[in-house]
XYZ file of C-alpha atoms in Angstrom:
703
model
C -30.180 0.885 2.471
C -31.133 2.413 -0.518
C -30.662 0.621 -3.588
C -30.659 1.158 -7.541
C -32.992 -1.489 -9.427
C -30.430 -3.400 -11.182
C -27.329 -5.174 -10.803
C -24.221 -3.204 -11.263
C -20.479 -4.086 -12.183
C -18.228 -2.861 -9.669
C -14.992 -3.904 -7.965
C -14.236 -4.978 -4.426
C -13.157 -2.124 -1.751
C -10.130 -4.078 0.007
C -6.855 -4.829 -1.483
C -4.959 -3.983 -4.439
C -6.355 -6.944 -6.755
C -9.292 -4.897 -6.913
C -11.329 -8.054 -7.757
C -14.653 -7.894 -10.044
C -17.864 -8.164 -8.536
C -21.445 -7.700 -9.380
C -23.779 -6.159 -6.856
C -27.667 -7.162 -7.182
C -29.984 -5.321 -4.511
C -33.082 -7.335 -3.401
C -36.199 -6.212 -4.625
C -36.909 -4.842 -1.152
C -33.787 -2.860 -0.819
C -32.624 -4.292 2.528
C -29.959 -6.248 1.455
C -27.412 -6.416 -1.487
C -25.869 -9.578 -2.832
C -22.403 -10.151 -3.928
C -22.337 -12.117 -7.422
C -19.081 -13.348 -9.429
C -17.776 -11.630 -12.613
C -16.322 -14.314 -14.453
C -15.196 -12.245 -17.243
C -13.053 -9.817 -15.392
C -9.560 -10.994 -15.928
C -7.702 -10.236 -12.679
C -9.791 -12.579 -10.512
C -11.994 -14.394 -13.023
C -15.031 -14.767 -10.529
C -12.926 -15.655 -7.378
C -13.486 -13.558 -4.189
C -12.372 -13.965 -0.769
C -14.350 -13.616 2.410
C -13.786 -10.092 2.774
C -15.075 -9.188 -0.689
C -17.974 -11.462 -0.251
C -19.252 -10.079 2.984
C -18.370 -6.219 1.751
C -22.019 -5.240 1.780
C -22.306 -5.829 5.836
C -20.311 -2.583 6.442
C -23.050 -0.574 4.161
C -25.490 -1.357 7.261
C -26.587 1.761 9.089
C -25.997 -0.577 12.102
C -22.330 -0.403 11.853
C -21.407 2.769 9.861
C -21.852 6.595 10.312
C -24.973 8.270 8.833
C -24.747 11.578 10.579
C -21.987 14.108 11.321
C -20.687 14.410 14.921
C -19.166 17.482 16.667
C -17.683 17.338 19.956
C -19.252 19.529 22.744
C -17.815 21.420 25.526
C -18.752 18.551 27.712
C -16.288 16.596 25.475
C -18.927 14.250 23.829
C -19.428 13.722 20.098
C -22.963 14.579 19.246
C -24.864 14.536 15.922
C -25.098 17.697 14.216
C -26.041 19.006 10.852
C -23.751 19.141 7.728
C -23.801 23.173 7.671
C -22.580 22.869 11.441
C -19.986 20.376 10.993
C -18.494 21.835 7.852
C -18.647 25.414 9.585
C -16.772 23.964 12.405
C -14.030 22.039 10.294
C -13.193 25.027 8.159
C -12.828 27.313 11.091
C -10.670 24.955 12.909
C -8.460 24.656 9.997
C -8.647 28.377 9.154
C -7.859 29.592 12.728
C -4.785 27.252 13.075
C -3.689 28.799 9.636
C -4.173 32.299 10.782
C -2.418 31.781 14.254
C 0.449 29.643 13.204
C 0.741 29.849 9.619
C -0.379 27.328 6.635
C 2.238 24.549 7.626
C 0.665 24.111 10.890
C -2.378 22.442 9.128
C -1.866 19.090 8.012
C -3.780 16.517 5.686
C -3.456 12.990 6.139
C -4.966 10.757 3.160
C -5.301 6.960 2.473
C -4.343 4.259 -0.053
C -7.839 3.226 -0.174
C -9.328 6.463 -1.773
C -10.105 6.650 -5.213
C -8.020 8.428 -7.719
C -10.709 11.103 -7.778
C -10.488 11.724 -4.083
C -6.705 11.598 -3.933
C -6.261 14.287 -6.495
C -8.851 16.423 -4.896
C -7.278 16.159 -1.495
C -3.773 16.804 -2.621
C -5.136 19.939 -4.444
C -7.021 20.962 -1.353
C -3.806 20.878 0.894
C -1.969 22.815 -1.642
C -4.467 25.340 -3.052
C -6.973 25.810 -0.318
C -4.891 25.347 2.529
C -1.688 26.289 0.962
C 0.288 23.701 3.324
C 3.059 21.422 2.530
C 2.214 19.192 5.098
C 0.243 16.394 3.363
C 1.036 12.689 3.303
C -0.967 9.584 3.235
C -0.782 5.835 4.812
C 0.508 4.346 1.521
C 3.563 5.634 2.658
C 3.373 2.594 4.898
C 2.643 0.230 2.030
C 5.147 -0.053 -0.831
C 7.268 3.460 -0.836
C 10.369 1.484 -0.540
C 9.570 -0.562 -3.550
C 8.320 2.540 -5.524
C 11.817 4.543 -4.345
C 13.787 1.434 -5.858
C 11.723 1.006 -8.996
C 12.322 4.903 -9.630
C 16.247 4.483 -8.932
C 16.448 1.410 -11.170
C 13.965 1.728 -13.880
C 13.064 5.340 -13.829
C 9.418 4.555 -13.360
C 7.205 3.054 -10.492
C 4.581 0.779 -11.355
C 3.958 -2.182 -8.966
C 3.645 -4.773 -11.618
C 5.273 -3.914 -14.812
C 3.460 -6.714 -16.430
C -0.021 -8.141 -16.228
C -0.724 -10.870 -13.508
C -1.515 -13.249 -16.363
C 2.128 -13.462 -17.133
C 3.001 -14.972 -13.867
C 1.975 -18.381 -14.673
C 3.917 -18.313 -17.958
C 7.106 -17.906 -16.483
C 9.712 -20.255 -15.494
C 10.272 -19.508 -11.909
C 9.025 -16.860 -9.525
C 10.889 -15.999 -6.193
C 8.297 -14.601 -3.884
C 9.791 -12.376 -0.937
C 7.983 -11.538 2.195
C 4.505 -12.136 0.818
C 1.546 -14.512 2.122
C -0.658 -14.202 -0.936
C -2.918 -17.105 0.367
C -4.104 -14.730 3.218
C -3.493 -11.290 1.949
C -4.696 -11.633 -1.764
C -6.530 -15.205 -1.803
C -7.936 -14.936 -5.509
C -4.149 -14.222 -6.631
C -2.974 -17.493 -5.341
C -4.318 -19.381 -8.489
C -1.496 -17.842 -10.529
C 1.139 -19.363 -8.371
C -0.635 -22.879 -8.479
C -1.081 -22.491 -12.380
C 2.578 -21.547 -12.436
C 3.392 -24.899 -11.052
C 0.824 -26.830 -12.974
C 2.687 -25.163 -16.072
C 5.695 -26.775 -14.736
C 7.348 -23.679 -13.345
C 8.944 -23.532 -10.021
C 8.037 -21.270 -6.859
C 10.408 -20.274 -4.282
C 8.909 -18.593 -1.347
C 11.259 -16.323 1.276
C 9.816 -15.864 4.663
C 10.547 -16.205 8.239
C 7.227 -18.295 8.633
C 5.968 -21.301 6.936
C 2.834 -19.432 5.665
C 0.012 -21.061 3.656
C 1.751 -19.436 0.901
C 5.094 -21.114 1.474
C 3.400 -24.090 1.812
C 2.837 -24.251 -1.859
C 6.530 -23.433 -2.582
C 9.072 -25.898 -4.168
C 11.660 -24.301 -2.118
C 11.225 -22.245 1.116
C 13.888 -20.198 2.737
C 13.149 -18.856 6.161
C 15.752 -16.143 6.896
C 15.943 -14.266 10.128
C 13.608 -11.216 9.917
C 15.605 -8.126 8.744
C 18.162 -9.916 6.555
C 16.406 -9.956 3.100
C 19.223 -7.753 2.023
C 21.889 -10.076 2.855
C 19.918 -12.973 1.227
C 19.633 -11.254 -2.202
C 23.321 -10.390 -2.126
C 24.509 -13.713 -1.342
C 22.286 -15.124 -4.226
C 23.762 -12.544 -6.739
C 27.387 -13.562 -5.380
C 26.463 -17.230 -6.197
C 25.156 -16.226 -9.598
C 28.580 -14.490 -10.482
C 30.666 -17.092 -9.114
C 28.848 -19.604 -10.958
C 28.900 -17.709 -14.192
C 25.185 -17.416 -14.420
C 25.090 -13.537 -15.370
C 23.779 -12.429 -18.644
C 26.828 -10.332 -19.826
C 25.101 -9.310 -23.184
C 21.869 -7.957 -21.574
C 24.045 -6.372 -18.790
C 26.216 -4.486 -21.591
C 23.199 -3.666 -24.063
C 20.481 -2.677 -21.522
C 22.090 -1.461 -17.952
C 24.715 0.792 -16.488
C 26.483 0.657 -13.077
C 27.136 -3.252 -13.262
C 30.725 -3.170 -11.780
C 29.987 -1.570 -8.732
C 26.971 -3.756 -7.905
C 28.828 -6.668 -8.695
C 31.770 -5.669 -6.358
C 29.220 -5.088 -3.378
C 27.824 -8.274 -3.939
C 31.094 -10.110 -4.112
C 31.597 -8.985 -0.504
C 28.680 -10.992 0.629
C 30.032 -14.825 0.399
C 27.631 -17.438 0.949
C 29.027 -18.535 4.297
C 28.580 -15.039 5.603
C 25.157 -15.043 4.445
C 24.350 -18.194 6.155
C 25.590 -16.688 9.329
C 23.661 -13.469 8.941
C 20.402 -14.967 7.715
C 20.199 -18.496 9.062
C 19.569 -19.827 5.654
C 22.080 -22.893 4.869
C 24.389 -22.635 1.865
C 23.223 -25.592 0.049
C 19.827 -23.786 0.110
C 20.885 -20.781 -1.474
C 22.784 -22.568 -4.207
C 19.354 -24.364 -4.746
C 17.608 -21.240 -5.138
C 20.182 -19.814 -7.725
C 19.855 -23.221 -9.842
C 15.985 -23.131 -9.617
C 15.807 -19.288 -10.851
C 18.582 -19.198 -13.597
C 17.396 -22.800 -14.978
C 14.618 -21.508 -16.913
C 14.587 -18.920 -20.065
C 12.192 -16.569 -17.861
C 11.841 -15.832 -14.522
C 10.511 -13.048 -12.139
C 10.955 -11.741 -8.550
C 7.977 -10.451 -6.528
C 8.194 -8.724 -3.352
C 5.810 -7.524 -0.569
C 5.962 -5.821 2.799
C 8.230 -8.292 4.194
C 11.454 -6.786 2.748
C 9.957 -3.260 2.211
C 8.950 -2.537 5.687
C 12.451 -2.173 7.072
C 14.761 0.624 7.777
C 16.762 -0.314 4.797
C 13.755 -1.443 2.513
C 14.877 0.690 -0.739
C 18.209 -0.937 -0.620
C 16.511 -4.479 -0.223
C 14.511 -4.206 -3.168
C 17.313 -2.711 -4.961
C 19.318 -5.978 -4.364
C 16.343 -8.112 -5.882
C 16.358 -5.595 -8.800
C 19.977 -6.200 -9.192
C 19.406 -10.022 -9.317
C 16.844 -9.652 -12.052
C 19.430 -7.324 -14.053
C 22.435 -9.490 -13.532
C 20.411 -12.781 -14.987
C 18.641 -10.506 -17.759
C 15.313 -11.183 -16.082
C 13.797 -7.726 -16.552
C 12.608 -5.932 -19.817
C 12.030 -8.927 -21.448
C 8.577 -10.928 -21.927
C 7.417 -13.159 -18.955
C 10.516 -11.710 -16.766
C 10.908 -8.854 -14.372
C 10.850 -7.353 -11.102
C 7.424 -6.671 -9.596
C 6.065 -5.567 -6.264
C 2.770 -6.840 -4.645
C 1.149 -3.468 -3.554
C -1.156 -3.816 -0.643
C -3.993 -1.094 -0.514
C -6.743 -0.955 -2.953
C -5.642 1.934 -4.581
C -2.020 1.706 -3.405
C -0.746 2.345 -6.931
C -3.006 5.185 -7.811
C -3.180 6.918 -4.600
C 0.707 7.895 -4.757
C 0.490 9.001 -8.466
C -1.693 11.963 -8.083
C -0.862 14.063 -5.650
C -1.528 13.057 -1.849
C 1.933 12.037 -1.273
C 4.430 14.776 0.450
C 6.571 15.162 -2.728
C 4.486 14.582 -5.596
C 2.057 16.472 -7.983
C -0.547 14.512 -10.081
C 0.763 12.348 -12.771
C 3.889 11.151 -10.384
C 5.616 14.547 -11.191
C 7.798 15.808 -8.601
C 7.099 18.792 -6.793
C 10.319 19.829 -6.716
C 10.493 20.159 -10.783
C 9.731 23.879 -12.103
C 8.434 22.324 -15.415
C 6.004 19.760 -13.328
C 4.899 22.870 -11.225
C 4.109 25.106 -14.151
C 2.158 22.139 -15.673
C -0.187 21.659 -12.784
C -0.509 24.998 -11.813
C -1.907 25.892 -15.147
C -4.518 23.294 -14.950
C -5.477 24.443 -11.441
C -5.520 28.205 -12.403
C -2.967 29.255 -9.944
C 0.412 31.046 -9.792
C 3.227 28.004 -9.794
C 5.005 29.913 -6.902
C 1.832 29.547 -4.876
C 2.327 25.916 -4.645
C 4.320 24.971 -1.308
C 7.323 22.495 -1.560
C 7.401 19.061 -0.217
C 6.341 18.309 3.322
C 6.920 15.580 5.817
C 6.414 11.878 5.039
C 3.726 10.142 7.020
C 5.170 8.992 10.164
C 7.456 12.261 10.652
C 3.823 14.194 10.063
C 2.175 12.229 12.851
C 5.182 12.669 14.958
C 4.907 16.458 14.465
C 1.043 16.665 15.466
C 0.591 19.057 18.531
C 3.875 20.761 18.245
C 4.615 21.950 14.565
C 1.419 20.717 13.232
C -1.492 21.902 15.389
C -4.717 20.767 13.113
C -5.422 17.772 11.120
C -7.861 16.927 8.461
C -7.923 13.159 8.128
C -9.573 11.085 5.408
C -9.553 7.133 5.004
C -7.085 6.360 7.518
C -6.867 4.862 11.013
C -3.416 5.729 12.269
C -4.162 5.080 15.835
C -4.014 1.474 15.029
C -1.922 1.302 11.673
C 1.217 3.608 12.466
C 4.327 2.374 14.084
C 4.918 3.285 17.847
C 1.042 3.498 17.908
C 0.878 4.643 21.621
C 2.981 7.635 20.708
C 0.990 8.373 17.650
C -2.265 8.373 19.674
C -0.918 10.757 22.300
C 0.267 13.039 19.360
C -3.294 12.837 17.929
C -4.925 13.572 21.184
C -2.511 16.891 21.475
C -3.810 18.276 18.625
C -5.722 21.695 18.619
C -8.102 20.310 16.247
C -8.771 17.150 14.410
C -11.363 16.505 11.589
C -11.918 12.985 10.345
C -14.028 11.769 7.327
C -14.523 8.063 7.386
C -17.197 5.370 7.038
C -17.071 4.093 10.475
C -16.250 5.710 13.812
C -12.639 4.251 13.824
C -10.459 4.504 16.702
C -9.043 7.671 15.332
C -12.238 9.072 14.523
C -13.267 8.642 17.855
C -10.608 10.907 19.027
C -11.781 13.677 16.481
C -13.512 17.373 17.033
C -15.481 16.654 14.133
C -16.353 13.382 12.248
C -17.775 13.667 8.784
C -19.711 10.346 7.563
C -18.862 9.956 3.871
C -19.852 7.485 1.278
C -18.057 4.034 0.553
C -17.386 2.198 -2.482
C -20.654 0.798 -3.482
C -22.290 4.224 -3.081
C -19.906 6.233 -5.420
C -18.587 6.218 -8.781
C -14.797 6.694 -9.029
C -11.401 5.148 -10.323
C -8.787 2.881 -8.754
C -5.666 1.635 -10.271
C -4.943 -1.803 -9.107
C -1.600 -3.514 -8.695
C -0.902 -4.091 -12.337
C -1.334 -0.420 -13.193
C -4.664 -1.250 -14.694
C -7.074 1.650 -14.158
C -10.570 0.399 -13.062
C -14.132 1.922 -12.617
C -16.207 1.402 -9.607
C -19.668 2.196 -10.488
C -22.029 3.697 -8.032
C -24.677 0.609 -7.084
C -26.357 2.248 -4.288
C -27.891 5.292 -2.760
C -25.932 6.349 0.255
C -28.312 7.063 3.355
C -29.384 10.673 3.442
C -26.989 11.894 6.045
C -23.918 10.720 4.367
C -22.223 12.804 1.709
C -18.986 11.813 -0.445
C -15.174 13.104 0.216
C -15.575 15.266 -3.032
C -18.613 17.001 -1.558
C -16.702 17.451 1.717
C -13.811 18.879 0.040
C -15.960 21.212 -2.163
C -17.846 22.568 0.985
C -14.474 23.149 2.795
C -12.860 24.880 -0.117
C -15.469 27.195 -0.420
C -15.825 28.083 3.158
C -12.071 28.845 2.972
C -12.622 31.267 -0.021
C -11.823 29.055 -2.924
C -15.219 28.749 -4.770
C -14.473 27.115 -7.814
C -11.901 24.187 -8.814
C -13.514 21.491 -6.465
C -16.244 19.716 -8.451
C -18.328 16.979 -6.741
C -18.993 14.730 -9.690
C -16.263 12.026 -10.048
C -16.116 12.002 -13.960
C -15.551 15.763 -13.658
C -12.569 15.490 -11.327
C -11.450 12.506 -13.483
C -11.142 14.670 -16.413
C -9.213 17.467 -14.687
C -7.122 14.666 -13.539
C -6.541 13.521 -17.123
C -5.209 16.869 -18.193
C -2.906 17.423 -14.958
C -1.342 14.010 -15.602
C -0.775 14.692 -19.200
C 2.929 14.153 -20.195
C 3.805 13.044 -16.665
C 5.169 9.673 -15.841
C 1.872 8.194 -14.830
C -0.110 9.906 -17.906
C -3.790 8.806 -17.586
C -4.598 11.373 -20.378
C -5.824 8.713 -22.822
C -7.931 7.178 -20.389
C -11.753 7.760 -20.150
C -14.612 6.470 -18.030
C -16.113 4.786 -21.278
C -12.668 3.286 -22.239
C -12.420 1.729 -18.946
C -15.813 0.003 -19.181
C -15.193 -0.977 -22.467
C -11.715 -2.496 -21.945
C -12.013 -4.241 -18.438
C -9.695 -1.377 -17.094
C -6.764 0.345 -19.243
C -2.906 0.187 -18.092
C -0.979 3.350 -17.532
C 0.954 5.135 -19.032
C -1.889 5.843 -21.616
C -1.202 9.356 -23.289
C -3.941 11.105 -25.262
C -3.425 10.905 -29.137
C -4.686 13.978 -30.880
C -7.114 13.713 -33.458
C -8.236 10.050 -32.770
C -9.332 7.350 -35.232
C -11.469 8.474 -38.367
C -14.913 8.703 -37.198
C -14.422 8.905 -33.534
C -15.438 11.737 -31.471
C -12.625 13.857 -30.275
C -8.935 12.452 -29.132
C -8.447 8.927 -28.474
C -5.920 7.364 -25.992
C -3.128 5.238 -26.766
C -4.009 1.136 -26.386
C -2.438 1.656 -22.854
C 0.742 -0.017 -21.398
C 0.467 -3.524 -20.503
C 4.090 -4.275 -20.482
C 6.560 -1.761 -19.323
C 10.423 -1.547 -20.266
C 10.311 -4.110 -23.278
C 12.142 -1.608 -25.430
C 13.676 0.651 -23.101
C 13.752 1.723 -19.436
C 12.080 4.758 -18.433
C 15.553 6.428 -17.700
C 17.168 9.037 -19.635
C 19.477 6.677 -21.497
C 17.004 3.941 -21.696
C 18.959 1.690 -19.550
C 18.279 0.328 -16.198
C 20.544 1.147 -13.291
C 22.498 -1.299 -11.079
C 22.561 0.370 -7.556
C 25.651 -1.296 -5.340
C 24.203 -1.958 -1.900
C 25.364 -3.566 1.269
C 23.890 -5.456 3.889
C 23.211 -3.680 7.382
C 21.446 -4.739 10.508
C 17.861 -3.748 11.135
C 17.538 -0.687 13.383
C 17.191 -2.930 16.299
C 18.792 -6.023 17.052
C 18.219 -8.731 20.019
C 20.105 -8.315 23.270
C 19.831 -9.393 26.688
C 16.948 -6.998 27.526
C 14.921 -8.021 24.338
C 16.157 -11.311 22.934
C 13.726 -12.123 20.242
C 12.392 -10.523 17.016
C 8.824 -9.351 16.195
C 7.518 -9.419 12.679
C 3.899 -8.526 11.905
C 1.471 -8.938 9.255
C -2.306 -9.732 7.971
C -4.651 -12.703 8.483
C -7.201 -13.741 5.835
C -10.310 -12.540 7.506
C -9.226 -8.982 8.528
C -7.919 -6.081 6.578
C -5.282 -3.463 7.404
C -6.553 -1.779 10.830
C -9.761 -3.657 10.744
C -11.780 -0.647 11.021
C -14.266 -1.856 8.625
C -13.801 -5.856 8.646
C -13.927 -5.862 12.471
C -17.657 -4.632 12.084
C -18.623 -8.098 9.916
C -19.767 -10.690 12.115
C -18.597 -13.616 9.653
C -14.939 -12.296 9.642
C -14.897 -11.951 13.335
C -16.134 -15.531 13.772
C -13.111 -16.568 11.501
C -10.471 -14.180 13.018
C -11.913 -12.708 16.433
C -8.692 -11.192 18.149
C -5.091 -11.025 18.009
C -2.471 -13.681 18.822
C 1.078 -14.363 19.229
C 2.707 -16.658 17.287
C 5.997 -18.622 18.437
C 7.820 -21.943 18.290
C 7.597 -24.587 20.677
C 10.975 -24.372 21.792
C 10.445 -20.735 22.758
C 7.146 -21.551 24.411
C 8.745 -24.300 26.567
C 11.720 -21.937 27.530
C 9.396 -19.372 28.659
C 6.566 -21.415 29.942
C 4.117 -20.536 27.579
C 0.797 -22.223 27.080
C -1.274 -22.661 23.932
C -4.090 -20.078 24.260
C -2.807 -18.529 27.508
C -1.952 -14.644 27.492
C 1.506 -13.650 26.354
C 2.936 -10.263 27.265
C 5.225 -9.105 24.137
C 7.444 -5.811 25.116
C 9.349 -3.735 23.280
C 11.104 -0.615 23.894
C 8.056 1.412 22.846
C 5.498 -0.490 24.855
C 3.748 -3.756 25.854
C 0.990 -6.065 24.063
C -0.942 -8.851 25.388
C -2.584 -11.520 23.406
C -2.995 -14.999 23.516
C -0.243 -17.770 22.604
C -0.567 -19.487 19.327
C 2.284 -22.176 19.338
C 3.342 -23.498 16.127
C 6.352 -24.730 14.504
C 5.954 -22.838 11.261
C 7.953 -19.927 12.466
C 11.644 -19.625 13.613
C 12.448 -20.125 17.152
C 14.005 -16.741 17.493
C 10.894 -15.070 15.998
C 7.420 -14.059 17.071
C 4.508 -13.038 14.904
C 1.496 -10.595 15.707
C -1.251 -9.541 13.195
C -1.526 -5.719 13.193
C -5.631 -5.419 12.772
C -6.737 -4.826 16.393
C -6.615 -1.789 18.955
C -6.302 -1.968 22.661
C -4.230 -4.429 24.598
C -3.297 -6.430 21.695
C -2.147 -3.489 19.203
C 0.790 -4.859 17.591
C 1.877 -1.543 16.530
C 2.147 -0.378 19.942
C 5.592 -2.466 19.691
C 6.794 -1.691 16.235
C 9.788 0.782 15.358
C 9.336 3.974 13.467
C 12.961 3.665 12.305
C 12.803 5.214 8.710
C 14.298 4.103 5.636
C 16.605 7.039 4.449
C 15.004 7.243 0.841
C 11.537 6.265 1.023
C 10.670 7.064 4.797
C 9.052 3.895 5.263
C 8.800 2.693 8.973
C 10.584 -0.520 9.842
C 7.180 -2.466 10.600
C 8.733 -5.668 9.847
C 11.265 -6.303 12.402
C 12.185 -5.222 16.199
C 13.580 -6.466 19.165
C 11.256 -7.746 22.019
C 10.913 -9.870 24.706
C 8.023 -12.422 25.572
C 6.703 -13.907 28.813
C 3.591 -15.063 30.125
C 1.057 -12.385 31.142
């Protein structure tokens, strides 16, 4: 491990909080210590175990330090960088020549910095001329993004800073287990309660977060939409709507009202399993204070009706005047480290930088001018993430993959693994030899968070700067170096710089005037201001005495004056409950839901290489209720087989009364026999193309 001489302020590599931390190398350079940064406003010094142990993955013992190329004998063997880049360029170019540019796919990640996400999208469309690019953020919060766009005209996970949460009167938290997924954020909920506010948690499990709630509602998985509609029905029936706000700042109320009124409380109780008195209690708690918020996470979003489900919760906020006002509103708790910025700058199938639409001629013209290409040369929208993975080996013959591990993280994972194995050519750039990288023809070892500079955008829409604190090992290069080298080999000599700040300066120009306008943000401003909230347009002619143009102050709170729609009004959208894509039957009588545990992260590719984290969470398990355990003869700790229409997983039983008796839970961090995503359903939301990770029909029996 090569180190710089002094401590460096940076941010955690994991979740979308992007907690501030300080890295201090020891004098010998063998280790690096993580120190608190109490001055950073998001986490105020607090770090979870993943953040504290993040430097363990920097060790050459666990990470890749040289390129690997698959030999004719079928083994991955060390190679030089020139050999590896030549092989990747030839594999991609050969496929494009033989089958056409759309036979080459690109798959990115929500952990890539803004600079890398921007460069990857540009690389796909300029160097490869392919439309086939998407990323694993499609699995994270695309349903919330689609609902945001539909209702408000703009998608930013939280339209207000986290600091507003303790100051509101009531929070409804839907399908989020903050205590395990974002532990430092739990303080915002404990401070809310200390200030006299109330917390309602909606989750089929009584999680560590639900234990903090004043009211916990445990609906049947896949019924969150009915629950939201039932609450809105009661709000209307009890005369709790804000008619003045509805008239002044919204459209579409009558249609949305009629849809909600078809979901009377007794019907909603039958669908969700939540008793009517508890529904009435939730309405009273939410409507009593002057201000309130609804926050959703993957629970309601990772469904085949996730966009409509989020829309129903937004309707609840609009009907009660809890949006576009201080200390009120709907927000989504983004999951991945750069889940917000990762979808704003072009690695999503239908988007160009600045959150511009790929189908908008003006957007194409603007970005093409920045890139120095003909707008007509830019391909149109491609397949969404799962659809792209499903097309591998048939329509898409070669794939460049950066920062993702779909062999573990994709739904119907055994099928996705088969599709990946069927490719003519696969190149993976990653920090570690993930389960997906192990299948590649070429593996490129790239730098990680402490070894590179770049920006991320956290769940609040706060653009942050990670500063390089350590020198990477000699055999490791950055993703920007990889794209520069590949583009040159594909005949594009210019346009892919390797310096992050140079890429960011181009990103600023490409995003200027777009919904996610970063043009007024600079590295210097981010450092000086502890992050800058977008949109932040550039203001020509800056303050007197300043050098060059200045940015706006940034937009900490959205929608206080108007929503981002053409007429400035928020849009109600009429939605109606429908069943999950799979419902229990005689063969598969139970429901499976999936999620995370505190000591592991996403597909576990990095955290499963940290001894301390593995000691806390050594492997998968199946959580089930004692009544179900007694019925099937399950014993705590003994192996259980969970079978769906897509496959079978085996993991030890964990018997607990904190889960519904008709539901089992598995964490999704592990490969192999206990891979939860072997079971999950790739049924897609028609708007967001989000797979239905959170609910499928299964049977469970002792293995």
